[in-house]
Short mmCIF file of C-alpha atoms in Angstrom, two decimals:
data_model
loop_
_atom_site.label_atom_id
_atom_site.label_comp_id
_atom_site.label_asym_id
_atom_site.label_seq_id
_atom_site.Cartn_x
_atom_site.Cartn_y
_atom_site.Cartn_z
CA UNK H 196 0.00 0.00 0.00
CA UNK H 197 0.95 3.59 -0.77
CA UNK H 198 0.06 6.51 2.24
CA UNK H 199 0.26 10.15 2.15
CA UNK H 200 0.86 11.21 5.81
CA UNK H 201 1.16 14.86 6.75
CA UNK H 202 2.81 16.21 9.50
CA UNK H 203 5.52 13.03 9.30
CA UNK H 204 8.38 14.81 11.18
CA UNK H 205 5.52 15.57 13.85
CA UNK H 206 5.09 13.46 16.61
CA UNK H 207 2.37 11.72 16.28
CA UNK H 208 3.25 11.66 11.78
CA UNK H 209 6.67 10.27 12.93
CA UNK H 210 5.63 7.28 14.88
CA UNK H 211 2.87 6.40 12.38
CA UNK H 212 5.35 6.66 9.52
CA UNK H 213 8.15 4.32 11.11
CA UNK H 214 5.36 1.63 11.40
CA UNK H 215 4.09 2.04 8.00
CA UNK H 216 7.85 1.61 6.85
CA UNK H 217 8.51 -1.38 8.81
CA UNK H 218 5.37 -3.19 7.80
CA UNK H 219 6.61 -2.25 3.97
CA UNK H 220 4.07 -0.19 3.01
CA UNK H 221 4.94 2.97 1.13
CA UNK H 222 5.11 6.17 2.62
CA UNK H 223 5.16 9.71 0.94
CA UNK H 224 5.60 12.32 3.66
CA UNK H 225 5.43 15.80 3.80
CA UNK H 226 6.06 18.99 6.73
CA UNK H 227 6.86 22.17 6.36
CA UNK H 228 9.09 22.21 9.52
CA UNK H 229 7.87 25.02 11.05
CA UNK H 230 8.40 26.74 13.50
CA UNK H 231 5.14 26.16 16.16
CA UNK H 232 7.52 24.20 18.66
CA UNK H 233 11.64 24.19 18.44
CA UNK H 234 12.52 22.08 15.48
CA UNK H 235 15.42 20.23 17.17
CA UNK H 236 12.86 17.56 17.61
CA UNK H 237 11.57 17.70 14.27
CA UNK H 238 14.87 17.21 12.76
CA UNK H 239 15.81 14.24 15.04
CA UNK H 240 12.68 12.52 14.02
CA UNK H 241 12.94 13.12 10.73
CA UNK H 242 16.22 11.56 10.89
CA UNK H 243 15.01 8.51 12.22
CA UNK H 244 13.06 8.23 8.59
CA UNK H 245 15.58 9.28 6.04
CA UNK H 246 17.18 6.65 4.24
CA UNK H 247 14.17 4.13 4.90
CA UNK H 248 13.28 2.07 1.43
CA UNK H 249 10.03 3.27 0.16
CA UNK H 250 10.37 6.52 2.22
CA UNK H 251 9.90 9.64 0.35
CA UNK H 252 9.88 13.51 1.55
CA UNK H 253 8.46 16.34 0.66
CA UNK H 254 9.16 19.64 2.45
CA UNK H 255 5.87 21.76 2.00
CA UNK H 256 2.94 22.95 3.40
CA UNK H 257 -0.49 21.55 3.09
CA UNK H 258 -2.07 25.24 2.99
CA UNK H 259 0.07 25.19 -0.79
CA UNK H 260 -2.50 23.87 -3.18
CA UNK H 261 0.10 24.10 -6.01
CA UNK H 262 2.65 21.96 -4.11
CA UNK H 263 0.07 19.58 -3.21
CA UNK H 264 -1.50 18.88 -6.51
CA UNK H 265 1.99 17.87 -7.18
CA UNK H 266 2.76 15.25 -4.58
CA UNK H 267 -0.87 14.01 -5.64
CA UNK H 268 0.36 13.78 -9.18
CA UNK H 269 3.58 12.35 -8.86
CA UNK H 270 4.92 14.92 -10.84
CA UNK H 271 7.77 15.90 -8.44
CA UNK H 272 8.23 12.81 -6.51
CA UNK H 273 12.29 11.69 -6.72
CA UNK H 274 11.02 7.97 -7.29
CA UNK H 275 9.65 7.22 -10.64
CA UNK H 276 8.86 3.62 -10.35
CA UNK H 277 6.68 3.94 -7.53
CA UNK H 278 2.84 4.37 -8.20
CA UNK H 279 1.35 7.93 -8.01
CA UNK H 280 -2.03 6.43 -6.33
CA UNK H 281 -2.44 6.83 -2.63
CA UNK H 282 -4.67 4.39 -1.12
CA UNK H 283 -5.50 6.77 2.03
CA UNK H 284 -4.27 9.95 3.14
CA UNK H 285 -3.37 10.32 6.62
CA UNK H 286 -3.73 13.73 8.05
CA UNK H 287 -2.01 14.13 11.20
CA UNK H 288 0.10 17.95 9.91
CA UNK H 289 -1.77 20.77 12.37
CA UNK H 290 -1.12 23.48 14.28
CA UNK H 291 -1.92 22.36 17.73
CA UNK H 292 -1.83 23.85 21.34
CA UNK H 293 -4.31 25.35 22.84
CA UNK H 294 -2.67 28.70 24.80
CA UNK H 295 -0.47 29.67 21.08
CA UNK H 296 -3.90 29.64 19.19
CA UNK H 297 -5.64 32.43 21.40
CA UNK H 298 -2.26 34.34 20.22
CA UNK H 299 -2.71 33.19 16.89
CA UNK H 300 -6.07 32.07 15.61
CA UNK H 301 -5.01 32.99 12.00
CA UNK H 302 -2.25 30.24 11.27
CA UNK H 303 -4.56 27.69 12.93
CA UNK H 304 -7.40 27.99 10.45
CA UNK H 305 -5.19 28.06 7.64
CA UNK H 306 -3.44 25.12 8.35
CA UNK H 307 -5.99 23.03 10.54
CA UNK H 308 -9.24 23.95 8.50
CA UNK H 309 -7.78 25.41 5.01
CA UNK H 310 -5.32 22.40 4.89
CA UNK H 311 -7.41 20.00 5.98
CA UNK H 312 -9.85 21.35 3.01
CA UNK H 313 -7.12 21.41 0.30
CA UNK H 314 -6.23 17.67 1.61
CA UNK H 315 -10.08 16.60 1.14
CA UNK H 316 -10.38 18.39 -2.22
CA UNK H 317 -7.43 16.46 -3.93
CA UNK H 318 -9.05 13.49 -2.42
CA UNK H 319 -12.21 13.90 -4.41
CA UNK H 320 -10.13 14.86 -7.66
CA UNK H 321 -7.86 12.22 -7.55
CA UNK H 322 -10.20 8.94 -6.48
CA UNK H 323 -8.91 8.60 -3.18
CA UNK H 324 -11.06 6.95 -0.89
CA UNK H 325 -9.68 6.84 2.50
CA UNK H 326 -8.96 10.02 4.31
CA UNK H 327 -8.11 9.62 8.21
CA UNK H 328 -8.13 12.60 10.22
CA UNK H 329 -6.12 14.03 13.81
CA UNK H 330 -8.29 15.75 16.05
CA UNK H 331 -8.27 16.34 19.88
CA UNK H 332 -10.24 15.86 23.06
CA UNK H 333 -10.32 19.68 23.51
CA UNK H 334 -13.41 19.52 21.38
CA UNK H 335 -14.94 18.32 24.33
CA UNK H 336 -14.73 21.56 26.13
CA UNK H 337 -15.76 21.96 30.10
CA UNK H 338 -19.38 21.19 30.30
CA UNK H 339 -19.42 17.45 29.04
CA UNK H 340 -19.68 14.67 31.78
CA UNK H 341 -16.26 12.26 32.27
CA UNK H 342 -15.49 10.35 30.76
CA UNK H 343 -15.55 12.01 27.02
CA UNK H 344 -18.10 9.54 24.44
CA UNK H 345 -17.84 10.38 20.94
CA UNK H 346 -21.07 11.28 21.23
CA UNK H 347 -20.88 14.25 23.26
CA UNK H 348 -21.64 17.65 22.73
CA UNK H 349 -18.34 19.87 20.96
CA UNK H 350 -20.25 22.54 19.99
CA UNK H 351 -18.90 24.76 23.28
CA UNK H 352 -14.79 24.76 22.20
CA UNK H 353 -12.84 26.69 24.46
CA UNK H 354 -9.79 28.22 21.91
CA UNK H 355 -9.69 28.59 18.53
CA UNK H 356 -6.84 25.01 18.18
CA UNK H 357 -10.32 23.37 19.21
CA UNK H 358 -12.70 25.40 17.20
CA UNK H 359 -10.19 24.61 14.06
CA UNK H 360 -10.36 21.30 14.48
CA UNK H 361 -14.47 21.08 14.71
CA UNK H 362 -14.04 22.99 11.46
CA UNK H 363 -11.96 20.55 10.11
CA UNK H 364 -14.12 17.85 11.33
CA UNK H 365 -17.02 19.09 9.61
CA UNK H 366 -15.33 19.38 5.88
CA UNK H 367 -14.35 16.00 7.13
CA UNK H 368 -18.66 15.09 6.88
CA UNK H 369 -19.01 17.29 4.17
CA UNK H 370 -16.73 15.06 1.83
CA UNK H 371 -18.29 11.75 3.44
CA UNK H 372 -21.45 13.01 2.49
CA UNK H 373 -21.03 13.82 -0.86
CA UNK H 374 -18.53 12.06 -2.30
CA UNK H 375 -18.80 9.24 -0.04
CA UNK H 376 -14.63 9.25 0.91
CA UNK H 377 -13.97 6.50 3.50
CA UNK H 378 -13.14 9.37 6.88
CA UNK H 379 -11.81 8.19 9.68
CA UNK H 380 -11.51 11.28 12.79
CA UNK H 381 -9.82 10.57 15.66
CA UNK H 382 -9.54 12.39 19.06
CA UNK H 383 -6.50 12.58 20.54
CA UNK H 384 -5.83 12.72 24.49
CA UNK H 385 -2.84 14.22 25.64
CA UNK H 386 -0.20 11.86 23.72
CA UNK H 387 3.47 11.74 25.57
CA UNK H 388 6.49 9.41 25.02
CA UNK H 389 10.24 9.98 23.95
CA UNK H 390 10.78 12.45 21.31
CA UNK H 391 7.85 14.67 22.51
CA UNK H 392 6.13 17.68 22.04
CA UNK H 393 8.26 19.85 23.96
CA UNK H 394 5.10 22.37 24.14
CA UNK H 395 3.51 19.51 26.25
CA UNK H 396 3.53 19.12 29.90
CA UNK H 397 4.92 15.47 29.85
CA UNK H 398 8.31 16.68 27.86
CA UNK H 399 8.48 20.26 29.83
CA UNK H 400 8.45 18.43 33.44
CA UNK H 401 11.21 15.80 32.50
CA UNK H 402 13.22 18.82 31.14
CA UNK H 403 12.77 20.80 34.07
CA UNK H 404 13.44 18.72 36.65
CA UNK H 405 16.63 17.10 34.93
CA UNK H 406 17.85 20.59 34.68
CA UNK H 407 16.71 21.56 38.14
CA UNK H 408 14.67 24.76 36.26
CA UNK H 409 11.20 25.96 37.86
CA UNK H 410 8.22 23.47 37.16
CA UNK H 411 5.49 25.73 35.85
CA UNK H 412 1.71 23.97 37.20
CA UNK H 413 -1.31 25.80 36.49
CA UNK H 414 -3.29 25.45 39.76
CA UNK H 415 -2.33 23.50 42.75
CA UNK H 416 -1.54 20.19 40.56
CA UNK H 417 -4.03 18.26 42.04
CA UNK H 418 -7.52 19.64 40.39
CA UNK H 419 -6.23 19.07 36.52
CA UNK H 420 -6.19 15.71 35.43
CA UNK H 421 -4.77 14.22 32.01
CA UNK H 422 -5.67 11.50 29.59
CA UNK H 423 -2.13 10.77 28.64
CA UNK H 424 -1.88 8.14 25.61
CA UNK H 425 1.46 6.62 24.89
CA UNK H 426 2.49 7.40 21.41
CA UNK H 427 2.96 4.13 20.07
CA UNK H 428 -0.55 2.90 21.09
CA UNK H 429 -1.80 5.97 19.21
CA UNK H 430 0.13 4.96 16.20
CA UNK H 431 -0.94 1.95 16.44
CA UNK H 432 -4.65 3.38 16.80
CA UNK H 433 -4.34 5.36 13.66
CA UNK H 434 -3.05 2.52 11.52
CA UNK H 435 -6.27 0.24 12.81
CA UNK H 436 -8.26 3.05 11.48
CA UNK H 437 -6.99 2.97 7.88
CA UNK H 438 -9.51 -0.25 7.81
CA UNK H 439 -13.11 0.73 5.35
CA UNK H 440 -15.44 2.29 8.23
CA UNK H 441 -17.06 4.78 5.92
CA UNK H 442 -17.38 7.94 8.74
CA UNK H 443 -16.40 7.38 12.62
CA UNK H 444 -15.10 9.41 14.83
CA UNK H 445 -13.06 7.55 17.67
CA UNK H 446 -11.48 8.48 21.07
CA UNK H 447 -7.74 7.33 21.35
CA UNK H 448 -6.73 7.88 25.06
CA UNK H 449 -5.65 5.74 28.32
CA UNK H 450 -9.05 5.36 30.07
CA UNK H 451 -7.20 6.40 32.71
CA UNK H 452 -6.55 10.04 33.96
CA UNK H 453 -3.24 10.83 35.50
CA UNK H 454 -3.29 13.80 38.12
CA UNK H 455 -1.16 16.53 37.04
CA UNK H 456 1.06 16.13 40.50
CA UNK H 457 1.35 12.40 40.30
CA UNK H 458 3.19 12.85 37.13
CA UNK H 459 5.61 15.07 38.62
CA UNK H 460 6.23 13.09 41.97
CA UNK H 461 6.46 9.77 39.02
CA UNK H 462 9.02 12.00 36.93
CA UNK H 463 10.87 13.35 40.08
CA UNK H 464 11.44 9.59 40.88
CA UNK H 465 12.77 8.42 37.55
CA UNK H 466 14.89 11.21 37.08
CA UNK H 467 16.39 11.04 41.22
CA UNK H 468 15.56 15.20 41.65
CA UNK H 469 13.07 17.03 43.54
CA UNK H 470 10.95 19.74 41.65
CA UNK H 471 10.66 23.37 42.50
CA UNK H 472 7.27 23.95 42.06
CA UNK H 473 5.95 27.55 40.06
CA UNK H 474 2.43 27.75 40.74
CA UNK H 475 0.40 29.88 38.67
CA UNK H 476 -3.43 30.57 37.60
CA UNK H 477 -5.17 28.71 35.30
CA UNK H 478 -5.49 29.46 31.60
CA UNK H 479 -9.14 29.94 30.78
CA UNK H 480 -8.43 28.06 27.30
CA UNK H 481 -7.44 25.16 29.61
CA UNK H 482 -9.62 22.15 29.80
CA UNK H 483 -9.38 21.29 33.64
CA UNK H 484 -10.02 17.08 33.12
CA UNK H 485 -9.94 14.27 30.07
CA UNK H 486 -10.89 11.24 30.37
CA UNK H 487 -11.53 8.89 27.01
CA UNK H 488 -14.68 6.92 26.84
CA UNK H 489 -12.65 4.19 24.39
CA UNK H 490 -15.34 1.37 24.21
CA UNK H 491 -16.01 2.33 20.01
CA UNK H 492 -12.38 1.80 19.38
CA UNK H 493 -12.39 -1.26 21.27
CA UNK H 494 -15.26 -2.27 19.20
CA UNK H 495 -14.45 -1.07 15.89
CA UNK H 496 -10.71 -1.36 15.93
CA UNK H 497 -10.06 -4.26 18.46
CA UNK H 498 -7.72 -1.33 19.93
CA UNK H 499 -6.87 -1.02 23.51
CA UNK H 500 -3.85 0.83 24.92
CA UNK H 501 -1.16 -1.48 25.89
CA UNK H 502 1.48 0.79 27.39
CA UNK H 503 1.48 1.68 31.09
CA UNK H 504 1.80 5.42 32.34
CA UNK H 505 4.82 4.21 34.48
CA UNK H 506 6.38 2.29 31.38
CA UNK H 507 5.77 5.02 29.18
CA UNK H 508 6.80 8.09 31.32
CA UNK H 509 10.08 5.76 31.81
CA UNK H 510 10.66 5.14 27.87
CA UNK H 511 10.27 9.56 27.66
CA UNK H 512 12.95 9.47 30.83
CA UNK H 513 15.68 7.08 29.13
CA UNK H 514 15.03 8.75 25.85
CA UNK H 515 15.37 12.49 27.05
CA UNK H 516 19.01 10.81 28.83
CA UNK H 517 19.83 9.36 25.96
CA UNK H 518 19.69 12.58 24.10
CA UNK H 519 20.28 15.03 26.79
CA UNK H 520 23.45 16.66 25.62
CA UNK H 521 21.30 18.29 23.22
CA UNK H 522 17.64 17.82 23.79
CA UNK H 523 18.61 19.93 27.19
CA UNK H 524 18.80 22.79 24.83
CA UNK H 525 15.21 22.52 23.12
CA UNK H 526 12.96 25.18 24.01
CA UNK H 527 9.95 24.33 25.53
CA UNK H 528 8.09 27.82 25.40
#
């Protein structure tokens, strides 16, 4: 099989790339690199991919129609021998964050909603029929009941990042409904491991307190709770999806909610420092509590999360060693 993923040196596009690879599918991937989060990361993951057989890169933007219709085409790919078809396009390239998007709500519809359009629209013209989607648990906003069901009402998002993403969403129906592409949405809880989002709490603490810096918590740490999803079992949760399902939209998260202070006493004990604690007032973008309802993607994908929060948080520790001579360096905003 032949995949267009977006967003590949991303972290969630990264993991889901590497898999594809090893299980010998074909992978055309394209980022822009930019510059949302420090692109250290970026780099290193993209690394990881380069020089993989039936690996190919594009850097670009999927807000450039021109440079899409291209990729789509084949017309600029460095590969000639291998086919032009995609058999599903995986969209996982998006701004995301929830406190940069009330600075900038502009870059987040182009490249969450706009993109996600431009993506959709090459679908149609070029006959492809599977289109999966990356969305996010903010859509569930602060007046649904825990845990989150699919089902719920998103029409209250709390930052533009989640008001994107119900755009994107609804292009999403839009192309299910009349041109009946195979879509795929999936909503994303608070996804950690090595080579992190260094935007995201999980990455920021195990910085912090390996560098003895301030640990910024919003609140006292104990009335925010997190859904944290280890990357791989996302990955593996996206690739389950690329199955026909003709229009879902599935939670990917741990089913079970980690309080924000438990993962720093968990992180201060892998690591062998004590944190100095920064307390300061919530963000009213902030979701307070996520917690996945993940019975329809044990039902329709046979997916359950297999990783522990201890196993995982210890895979981000060893990795952040492992790398620390530079990843020390890596802003984390």
């Amino acid at each position: 099989m032949k995949y267009l993923v977006t967003g590949c040196a991303g972290f969630i596009g990264w993991k889901v790339t590497e898999f594809l690879l090893e299980t010998g599918h074909t992978v055309v991937g394209v980022d822009n690199i930019n510059t949302a989060y420090d692109t250290q990361v970026k780099q290193w993951r993209l690394k990881q991919l380069e020089g993989t057989p039936n690996f190919e890169f594009h850097r670009s933007d999927i807000c450039d129609r021109d440079a899409l219709r291209k990729i789509f085409r084949g017309s600029d790919t460095a590969q000639r021998s291998v086919p032009t078809t995609f058999n599903a396009v995986i969209n996982l390239a998006a701004r995301a964050g929830v406190r940069q998007s009330v600075e900038n709500p502009w870059v987040y519809v182009d490249t969450n909603v706009t993109g996600t359009l431009n993506l959709l629209e090459f679908c149609r013209e070029f006959e492809v029929s599977k289109f999966v989607l990356a969305s996010t648990s903010s859509l569930y906003g602060a007046n649904n009941s825990l845990p989150f069901s699919e089902e719920a009402n998103t029409e209250g998002p709390l930052s533009p990042y989640a008001a994107s993403k119900k755009g994107a969403e609804s292009l999403c129906h839009s192309y299910h409904h009349l041109y009946g592409i195979d879509v795929t949405i999936f909503r994303f809880f608070t996804v950690y491991g090595p080579a992190g989002r260094p935007d995201m709490s999980a990455f920021r603490f195990v910085q912090w307190i390996s560098e003895g810096k301030p640990v910024l918590v919003y609140g006292d740490g104990k009335q925010s709770s997190r859904d944290y999803t280890y990357l791989e079992d996302i990955a593996r949760g996206v690739i389950a999806g690329l199955k026909p399902l003709k229009y879902e939209v599935i939670n990917l998260g741990s089913d079970s909610p980690i309080v924000l202070i438990d993962t720093i006493r968990l992180i201060e004990e892998l690591v062998g420092k004590e944190a100095e604690l920064s307390h300061q007032p919530f963000h009213p973008a902030d979701v307070r509590a996520t917690w996945a309802d993940i019975r329809k993607a044990e039902k329709l994908l046979g997916w359950r999360p297999q990783v522990t929060f201890r196993e995982g948080i210890t895979a981000l520790v060893e990795w952040y060693q492992a790398n620390r001579e530079w990843a020390k360096h890596i802003q984390t905003g």
